[in-house]
XYZ file of C-alpha atoms in Angstrom:
596
model
C -38.638 6.038 -4.997
C -38.068 2.318 -4.345
C -38.150 0.897 -0.831
C -34.546 -0.311 -1.155
C -33.277 3.144 -2.187
C -35.218 4.754 0.648
C -33.673 2.346 3.146
C -30.158 3.128 1.925
C -30.748 6.877 2.035
C -31.844 6.438 5.635
C -28.677 4.501 6.449
C -26.427 7.106 4.828
C -28.224 9.875 6.725
C -27.671 8.031 9.994
C -23.991 7.585 9.124
C -23.601 11.287 8.463
C -25.350 12.111 11.743
C -23.006 9.781 13.636
C -19.964 11.534 12.220
C -21.302 15.008 12.943
C -22.387 14.022 16.438
C -18.797 13.486 17.559
C -15.300 13.950 16.147
C -13.498 10.654 16.016
C -10.594 8.522 17.188
C -9.119 5.068 16.614
C -11.530 2.897 14.703
C -13.267 -0.194 15.963
C -10.631 -2.102 14.004
C -6.853 -1.748 13.822
C -5.205 -1.054 10.455
C -2.023 0.928 11.134
C 0.900 1.390 13.506
C 2.263 4.392 15.415
C 5.557 5.913 16.493
C 5.868 8.021 19.640
C 8.505 9.303 22.007
C 10.377 12.274 23.474
C 13.359 14.232 22.171
C 15.535 15.783 24.902
C 18.793 17.741 25.093
C 21.915 17.010 27.155
C 20.288 18.383 30.309
C 17.222 16.162 29.957
C 14.931 19.018 28.961
C 12.479 18.482 26.110
C 13.439 20.008 22.759
C 10.474 21.785 21.129
C 10.373 21.965 17.338
C 12.765 19.095 16.622
C 12.012 17.426 13.283
C 11.005 13.756 13.304
C 10.889 11.990 9.945
C 9.986 8.294 9.601
C 10.574 6.746 6.171
C 9.021 3.425 5.154
C 11.973 2.290 3.054
C 10.218 -0.211 0.741
C 7.735 2.414 -0.499
C 9.515 5.665 0.245
C 6.456 6.831 2.188
C 7.428 9.639 4.575
C 5.716 10.495 7.856
C 6.891 13.708 9.488
C 6.116 15.871 12.480
C 7.759 18.263 14.940
C 8.115 17.850 18.666
C 5.814 19.860 20.865
C 6.750 22.267 23.668
C 7.673 19.407 26.006
C 9.704 17.558 23.364
C 7.113 14.837 22.784
C 6.011 13.703 19.332
C 3.392 11.320 17.903
C 3.130 9.847 14.428
C -0.088 7.952 13.700
C -1.439 6.070 10.708
C 1.898 4.515 9.683
C 2.117 1.449 7.480
C 2.787 -1.715 9.422
C 6.027 -3.598 8.975
C 9.132 -1.926 7.642
C 12.019 -1.504 7.753
C 11.789 2.147 8.738
C 14.509 4.784 8.937
C 13.787 7.447 11.571
C 15.687 10.749 11.369
C 15.529 13.233 14.275
C 17.194 16.621 13.899
C 17.333 20.084 15.454
C 19.380 23.132 14.520
C 22.691 23.180 16.388
C 22.445 19.532 17.399
C 23.855 16.385 15.851
C 21.065 14.496 14.006
C 20.206 10.985 15.145
C 19.244 8.236 12.720
C 17.711 4.911 13.704
C 17.670 2.155 11.078
C 15.759 -1.073 10.691
C 12.743 -0.324 12.859
C 9.691 -2.500 12.291
C 6.272 -1.323 13.423
C 3.607 -3.700 14.673
C -0.067 -3.584 13.806
C -2.066 -1.805 16.488
C 0.881 -0.884 18.741
C 2.875 2.308 19.192
C 6.657 1.959 18.998
C 8.283 4.256 21.585
C 11.547 5.850 20.457
C 13.104 8.317 22.907
C 16.181 10.196 21.709
C 18.723 12.532 23.295
C 20.341 15.059 20.970
C 23.776 16.484 21.727
C 25.359 19.759 20.766
C 27.158 19.569 17.415
C 30.473 20.371 19.028
C 30.115 17.802 21.775
C 31.788 14.436 21.580
C 29.295 11.622 21.267
C 29.478 8.964 23.893
C 28.029 5.512 23.968
C 24.391 5.283 22.832
C 22.188 2.541 24.238
C 18.842 1.696 22.689
C 16.658 -0.638 24.744
C 13.169 -1.970 24.316
C 10.361 -0.905 26.585
C 8.777 -3.245 29.082
C 5.963 -5.603 28.259
C 3.545 -3.407 30.197
C 3.707 0.139 28.897
C 1.190 2.825 27.911
C 1.642 2.081 24.222
C 0.177 -1.404 24.456
C -3.575 -1.778 24.556
C -3.921 -5.069 26.422
C -3.408 -8.748 25.688
C -2.841 -9.362 21.986
C -0.830 -11.467 19.575
C 0.780 -10.005 16.457
C 1.678 -12.196 13.503
C 4.016 -10.593 10.974
C 4.381 -11.366 7.277
C 7.560 -13.329 8.041
C 5.675 -15.492 10.531
C 2.864 -16.003 8.025
C 5.381 -17.302 5.481
C 7.143 -19.512 8.028
C 4.079 -21.046 9.700
C 2.877 -24.440 8.411
C -0.706 -24.123 7.236
C -2.984 -26.863 5.947
C -6.196 -24.944 5.419
C -4.612 -21.600 4.410
C -7.266 -19.838 6.481
C -7.489 -17.442 9.431
C -7.820 -20.303 11.912
C -4.359 -21.695 11.157
C -2.798 -18.438 12.337
C -5.249 -17.685 15.132
C -3.940 -20.893 16.720
C -0.721 -18.990 17.455
C -2.410 -17.128 20.283
C -2.608 -19.266 23.452
C -6.160 -18.185 24.265
C -7.591 -19.516 20.988
C -9.214 -22.902 20.436
C -10.059 -24.101 16.929
C -12.536 -26.866 16.177
C -13.177 -28.134 12.669
C -16.770 -28.226 11.436
C -17.521 -30.830 8.767
C -19.497 -28.395 6.607
C -18.290 -24.890 7.387
C -14.600 -25.315 8.143
C -12.803 -24.246 11.333
C -14.676 -22.614 14.209
C -12.567 -20.195 16.272
C -13.203 -19.782 19.998
C -11.154 -17.126 21.801
C -11.011 -16.752 25.587
C -13.620 -19.480 25.943
C -16.307 -17.539 24.083
C -18.583 -18.647 21.249
C -17.102 -18.174 17.793
C -19.984 -15.800 17.026
C -18.711 -13.391 19.701
C -15.541 -12.585 17.737
C -15.049 -9.556 15.507
C -13.159 -10.026 12.243
C -11.836 -7.021 10.327
C -9.900 -6.830 7.068
C -8.402 -3.386 6.430
C -10.776 -2.006 9.036
C -13.967 -3.256 7.358
C -16.281 -5.772 9.012
C -15.781 -9.276 7.612
C -17.972 -11.096 10.113
C -20.861 -13.246 9.052
C -23.241 -10.630 10.427
C -26.311 -12.886 10.186
C -24.536 -15.486 12.316
C -24.931 -18.781 10.423
C -21.315 -19.627 9.606
C -19.238 -21.673 12.036
C -16.159 -19.850 10.712
C -17.766 -16.531 11.525
C -16.753 -15.013 8.177
C -18.582 -14.040 5.008
C -18.923 -17.084 2.753
C -17.989 -19.364 5.639
C -20.973 -21.677 5.152
C -19.334 -22.946 1.966
C -16.060 -23.707 3.738
C -14.435 -20.757 1.950
C -12.529 -17.843 3.497
C -12.984 -14.177 2.544
C -9.422 -13.441 1.432
C -6.230 -15.233 0.419
C -3.622 -15.613 3.135
C -0.988 -14.592 0.579
C -2.608 -11.144 0.432
C -2.225 -10.541 4.188
C 0.583 -8.341 5.515
C -0.020 -8.830 9.235
C -2.531 -10.163 11.777
C -3.411 -8.998 15.245
C -5.572 -11.034 17.624
C -6.721 -8.722 20.433
C -8.287 -10.441 23.437
C -8.769 -7.929 26.237
C -7.883 -4.459 24.969
C -8.366 -1.628 27.442
C -8.608 0.765 24.499
C -12.145 2.142 24.242
C -11.831 2.356 20.480
C -11.697 -1.435 20.118
C -15.064 -2.986 20.809
C -17.855 -5.113 19.438
C -16.676 -8.473 20.766
C -16.422 -10.532 23.937
C -14.187 -13.230 22.464
C -11.438 -11.724 20.330
C -10.894 -9.171 17.598
C -9.059 -10.586 14.597
C -7.544 -7.690 12.637
C -5.853 -8.263 9.302
C -4.262 -5.730 6.977
C -3.537 -6.565 3.365
C -0.272 -6.106 1.545
C 0.551 -2.896 -0.291
C 2.818 -2.165 -3.215
C 6.278 -0.632 -2.756
C 8.907 1.024 -4.969
C 10.138 -2.432 -5.955
C 8.138 -4.777 -8.146
C 7.646 -7.893 -6.062
C 5.437 -10.932 -6.490
C 5.085 -14.676 -6.303
C 3.513 -17.670 -7.989
C 2.453 -20.478 -5.708
C 0.616 -23.779 -5.553
C -0.298 -26.094 -2.691
C -1.328 -29.647 -3.529
C -2.674 -32.373 -1.250
C -4.072 -35.835 -1.904
C -4.325 -39.255 -0.298
C -0.692 -40.141 -1.130
C 0.477 -37.292 1.125
C -1.520 -38.593 4.088
C -0.504 -41.467 6.330
C -2.152 -44.836 6.528
C -4.496 -45.935 9.308
C -2.544 -45.557 12.595
C -1.345 -48.819 14.106
C -3.349 -48.299 17.305
C -6.541 -48.430 15.248
C -5.661 -51.649 13.449
C -7.127 -54.782 15.003
C -5.578 -58.255 14.865
C -2.442 -57.119 13.056
C -4.221 -55.950 9.905
C -2.293 -53.623 7.607
C -2.930 -49.901 7.574
C -5.031 -48.513 4.743
C -4.870 -45.329 2.760
C -7.518 -42.633 2.965
C -10.013 -42.650 0.095
C -8.964 -40.654 -2.944
C -9.210 -36.879 -2.426
C -7.665 -33.703 -3.803
C -7.046 -30.172 -2.549
C -5.266 -28.029 -5.110
C -4.662 -24.313 -4.662
C -3.027 -21.994 -7.213
C -2.337 -18.294 -6.907
C -0.194 -15.272 -7.592
C 0.479 -11.833 -6.190
C 2.177 -8.769 -7.629
C 2.874 -5.362 -6.165
C 4.860 -2.359 -7.247
C 4.947 1.347 -8.047
C 2.721 3.192 -10.494
C 4.449 6.469 -9.599
C 7.583 6.074 -7.479
C 7.157 7.243 -3.864
C 3.614 8.317 -4.734
C 1.206 5.687 -6.030
C 1.375 1.906 -5.578
C -0.651 -1.153 -6.564
C -1.115 -4.670 -5.279
C -3.068 -7.535 -6.868
C -3.668 -11.104 -5.791
C -5.635 -13.971 -7.307
C -6.214 -17.493 -6.031
C -8.082 -20.602 -7.161
C -8.972 -23.616 -5.002
C -10.340 -26.885 -6.354
C -11.068 -29.469 -3.675
C -12.821 -32.842 -3.737
C -13.595 -34.776 -0.567
C -14.833 -38.385 -0.708
C -18.023 -39.564 0.961
C -17.518 -43.342 0.675
C -20.317 -45.875 0.983
C -20.199 -48.002 4.123
C -20.838 -51.579 3.006
C -22.060 -52.536 6.492
C -25.485 -50.871 6.107
C -27.730 -52.472 8.746
C -31.105 -51.881 7.059
C -33.306 -54.609 5.552
C -33.343 -53.272 1.973
C -29.731 -52.986 0.963
C -30.309 -55.301 -2.008
C -33.329 -53.266 -3.135
C -31.681 -49.827 -3.370
C -31.225 -50.154 -7.114
C -34.902 -51.164 -7.511
C -36.005 -48.090 -5.541
C -34.077 -45.792 -7.872
C -35.237 -47.477 -11.058
C -38.865 -47.521 -9.966
C -38.791 -43.765 -9.321
C -37.250 -43.186 -12.755
C -39.774 -45.417 -14.565
C -42.906 -44.326 -12.702
C -42.325 -40.638 -11.912
C -39.444 -39.640 -14.198
C -37.354 -38.673 -11.192
C -33.771 -39.867 -10.724
C -32.746 -39.642 -7.026
C -29.089 -40.193 -7.928
C -26.527 -42.685 -6.698
C -26.474 -44.232 -3.228
C -22.872 -45.517 -3.178
C -19.604 -43.603 -3.139
C -19.994 -39.836 -3.520
C -17.728 -36.786 -3.714
C -18.209 -33.364 -2.127
C -16.533 -30.476 -3.918
C -15.514 -26.857 -3.333
C -14.604 -24.472 -6.154
C -13.289 -21.241 -4.666
C -12.017 -18.168 -6.537
C -10.551 -15.049 -4.900
C -9.199 -11.734 -6.165
C -8.007 -8.481 -4.617
C -6.921 -5.123 -6.069
C -5.443 -2.433 -3.823
C -4.130 1.076 -4.440
C -2.100 3.200 -2.026
C -1.636 6.906 -2.717
C 0.604 9.335 -0.898
C -1.688 12.195 -1.868
C 0.210 14.868 0.091
C 2.868 14.954 2.815
C 0.116 14.833 5.448
C -2.552 12.782 3.665
C -2.510 9.152 2.543
C -5.281 7.185 0.887
C -5.703 3.421 0.565
C -8.484 1.727 -1.424
C -9.182 -1.997 -1.795
C -11.652 -4.175 -3.677
C -11.820 -7.896 -3.005
C -13.968 -10.678 -4.420
C -14.678 -14.172 -3.195
C -16.796 -16.636 -5.150
C -17.327 -20.169 -3.871
C -19.485 -23.081 -5.058
C -19.804 -25.903 -2.554
C -21.596 -29.186 -3.226
C -21.990 -31.089 0.028
C -22.772 -34.781 -0.519
C -23.957 -36.667 2.554
C -22.247 -40.015 2.989
C -24.116 -43.267 3.476
C -23.124 -45.234 6.557
C -24.111 -48.317 8.531
C -27.322 -46.624 9.716
C -28.336 -44.329 6.843
C -28.519 -44.438 3.071
C -28.398 -41.046 1.364
C -29.127 -40.849 -2.332
C -27.143 -38.185 -4.178
C -29.974 -35.671 -4.481
C -30.304 -35.529 -0.691
C -27.418 -33.027 -0.786
C -26.970 -29.279 -0.821
C -25.467 -26.960 -3.393
C -24.216 -23.736 -1.825
C -22.905 -20.812 -3.905
C -21.592 -17.649 -2.256
C -20.532 -14.335 -3.802
C -18.876 -11.662 -1.661
C -17.767 -8.214 -2.848
C -15.940 -5.900 -0.438
C -14.790 -2.288 -0.845
C -12.669 -0.421 1.706
C -11.239 3.102 1.659
C -9.008 4.586 4.333
C -7.730 8.180 4.684
C -4.958 8.934 7.181
C -4.188 12.594 7.855
C -1.981 14.582 10.221
C -2.505 18.220 11.186
C 0.614 19.915 12.451
C 2.312 18.175 15.349
C -0.689 17.855 17.637
C -3.492 16.116 15.748
C -4.142 13.109 13.514
C -7.252 11.709 11.881
C -8.259 8.392 10.349
C -11.384 7.810 8.276
C -12.431 4.312 7.176
C -15.361 3.585 4.866
C -16.356 0.021 4.019
C -19.066 -1.659 1.995
C -19.610 -5.424 1.727
C -22.181 -7.283 -0.348
C -22.793 -10.943 0.498
C -25.056 -13.315 -1.422
C -25.740 -16.868 -0.182
C -28.083 -19.040 -2.261
C -28.283 -22.498 -0.739
C -30.060 -24.793 -3.184
C -31.030 -28.385 -3.894
C -29.195 -30.906 -6.064
C -31.130 -32.379 -8.984
C -34.767 -31.732 -9.894
C -37.271 -30.503 -7.275
C -38.824 -33.411 -5.383
C -40.264 -33.953 -1.896
C -37.942 -35.103 0.857
C -38.668 -38.757 1.646
C -37.543 -40.728 4.709
C -38.035 -44.501 4.781
C -37.764 -46.555 7.961
C -35.919 -49.734 7.013
C -35.460 -52.041 10.001
C -32.321 -50.832 11.766
C -31.575 -48.333 9.007
C -33.113 -45.279 7.350
C -33.168 -44.338 3.658
C -33.265 -40.686 2.516
C -34.510 -39.775 -0.959
C -35.338 -36.518 -2.705
C -34.445 -32.868 -2.148
C -32.586 -31.870 1.007
C -35.398 -30.391 3.160
C -33.619 -27.206 4.314
C -32.372 -26.181 0.870
C -35.728 -25.971 -0.901
C -36.139 -22.188 -0.483
C -33.091 -20.639 1.119
C -31.528 -17.299 0.102
C -29.664 -14.741 2.218
C -28.471 -11.358 0.917
C -26.587 -8.874 3.089
C -25.376 -5.331 2.450
C -23.086 -3.996 5.181
C -21.848 -0.398 5.325
C -19.278 0.640 7.930
C -17.943 4.089 8.739
C -15.393 5.046 11.374
C -13.689 8.393 11.809
C -10.739 8.730 14.188
C -9.374 11.927 15.652
C -6.412 12.089 18.037
C -5.114 15.148 19.851
C -1.714 15.050 21.543
C -1.355 17.068 24.731
C 1.843 16.549 26.676
C 2.179 12.850 27.360
C -1.566 12.381 26.885
C -3.273 11.209 23.715
C -6.864 12.421 23.754
C -9.191 10.532 21.471
C -12.836 10.998 20.649
C -14.619 8.967 18.027
C -17.671 7.603 16.337
C -18.186 4.302 14.531
C -21.252 2.925 12.792
C -22.250 -0.345 11.200
C -25.370 -0.375 9.029
C -26.997 -3.534 7.690
C -29.617 -4.221 5.047
C -30.568 -7.898 5.142
C -33.074 -10.020 3.248
C -33.614 -13.658 4.126
C -35.758 -16.301 2.437
C -36.045 -19.545 4.375
C -38.918 -21.987 3.905
C -37.833 -25.475 4.991
C -39.652 -28.511 3.594
C -41.016 -26.320 0.813
C -41.558 -29.349 -1.466
C -43.030 -31.420 1.363
C -41.549 -34.203 3.450
C -42.916 -37.751 3.687
C -41.994 -40.393 6.232
C -42.986 -44.007 5.543
C -42.741 -46.964 7.903
C -41.304 -49.258 5.229
C -39.870 -49.370 1.726
C -42.889 -51.358 0.481
C -45.337 -48.684 1.664
C -43.372 -46.040 -0.229
C -43.073 -48.076 -3.436
C -46.784 -48.837 -3.360
C -47.484 -45.108 -3.262
C -45.065 -44.567 -6.163
C -46.886 -47.202 -8.206
C -50.242 -45.561 -7.364
C -48.953 -42.170 -8.541
C -47.157 -43.468 -11.639
C -48.122 -45.208 -14.836
C -47.428 -48.798 -13.724
C -44.747 -49.347 -16.367
C -41.891 -50.274 -14.051
C -40.857 -53.884 -13.485
C -41.536 -53.571 -9.751
C -45.092 -52.218 -10.127
C -46.007 -54.637 -12.901
C -44.769 -57.606 -10.864
C -46.062 -56.540 -7.453
C -49.483 -55.265 -8.589
C -50.364 -57.268 -11.728
C -54.061 -56.564 -11.270
C -53.867 -52.798 -11.759
C -53.027 -49.568 -9.926
C -52.818 -50.007 -6.120
C -54.149 -47.579 -3.541
C -51.549 -45.143 -2.134
C -50.338 -45.675 1.427
C -50.791 -42.764 3.798
C -47.384 -41.680 5.118
C -46.719 -41.841 8.856
C -45.765 -38.144 8.824
C -46.314 -35.436 6.224
C -45.050 -31.865 6.569
C -44.806 -28.914 4.216
C -43.644 -25.345 4.704
C -45.152 -22.882 2.245
C -45.487 -19.192 1.503
C -48.573 -17.286 2.636
C -47.524 -14.413 0.366
C -47.882 -15.972 -3.073
C -47.883 -19.773 -2.747
C -44.839 -20.059 -5.041
C -42.460 -22.918 -4.219
C -38.689 -22.530 -4.334
C -36.492 -19.446 -4.511
C -38.968 -17.607 -6.758
C -41.345 -16.743 -3.911
C -41.669 -13.208 -2.553
C -41.910 -14.491 1.031
C -38.640 -12.808 2.013
C -37.987 -11.283 5.406
C -36.192 -7.954 4.846
C -34.985 -5.623 7.565
C -32.426 -2.943 8.345
C -30.322 -2.650 11.474
C -27.532 -0.441 12.714
C -25.307 0.144 15.693
C -23.512 3.416 16.409
C -20.881 3.979 19.084
C -19.525 7.269 20.407
C -16.452 7.154 22.610
C -13.775 9.254 24.277
C -10.501 8.357 25.946
C -7.422 9.854 27.568
């Protein structure tokens, strides 16, 4: 049996043990809403056995229970949003119907009702909202509904644009990775990010965004596929854990009994951006446009019924094509600005290596996303949701030349990411006193940071007040990260009077392999351009114009570099991604919890 299979069998065994070790409660993430309250008669006494039926009108999904001996009821695992129609009835009493209720992700909506005898004349009915501080809230959080998502201006179409809506969040843009989210003053790596209850964090911890694929500047899922967000900051609910910053919970859209969809595009370029602000213009000069850039996003979504009131689908696809300029700063302060073309041509003629251009460059991001989701009302008391999502991004990051540095094109990084995520959720109710939620998630993440152009050592040339960089980017020479993440959470709730008793278990299991050998092709630092070119002529065939003119008498001696470094594999000596020098390990964390 292979080592990889053995490792996964071990992880599955541990997951099974965690579930057997304790029955379960709310998951470590939030994916649903709840409805709770008390049904009383005209004397204020609780009515046992009253029927409570909540209907999610867009899908026809029905959630039903009966009040307990004290008249209290609890409905858990309800779809977020609405509108809902709630019908409460009892034999011999006039039924009560409440229309237009909307349920919020992670919170319990409290609906208390008084039923009157059928023969009694109904008086005025007043429905009022509960206070901000009530037992159905779990601490400081911000909920962002689908209507708010549609109405909120968003430039990046990413999680950060909507996390900004919570006052405790601070977002800082990273040039390479996109926005970094700090919540409650904590590091971005101390947040937990869940989509449909499955972990979507960058578990290895390299991305400034904190999400899978974040090192490319991509996001794990299209905003158009999101039904609702919740940003929880200080929940006093034991079932929400794993962070000291904030927990960002997102649930995806689901199909309804009505076919509904959209086609959309978002386009940005330099003509939609302002000119240089007046305060930055010296001596009355005119404002200038930004260099030419493009950011074009196209997508669609479609949801609807497969079997009315029973089985629903939702699909979403999105494509992003973005190009960001890295213009050449003409004020380069080095001594060899006029010799940059000679450096390139000499390398081509002598060693057959083209280091690329040194002038204007363009970074690019090609990002493709897709999601397929099914929702099944399997039985009156059991509902199943299953989702598969894919994110594939290819990022080429070109480093700009400026007044201090010259970067040839091949001193860049090419970063592809592929993320596959599967999530299944089962919500069940048992009579009027118990509910259960089971969430299973699996995510596969592949990051393969690579060089641009042919393999070549990284070369740094001191050039007066400037520095010239040639060759392969030193940290991309052997750099691969693969992650398999399996999550399991089982939630069991028992309702006793006005108490909700919860016990639970949650586990996250990781299988990670990381290859990282910086400077795998070697790095050379020379004190001058002439020293470097002399070494090129010594290693080449002397056919270039520079070598023939500078050393007409024959092949010169190479110049020893000021600094030489090389990282290499002790396993097999193979350079590049083909080496077996990969660090592989498994990790897991299991939590058991109980709460009244």
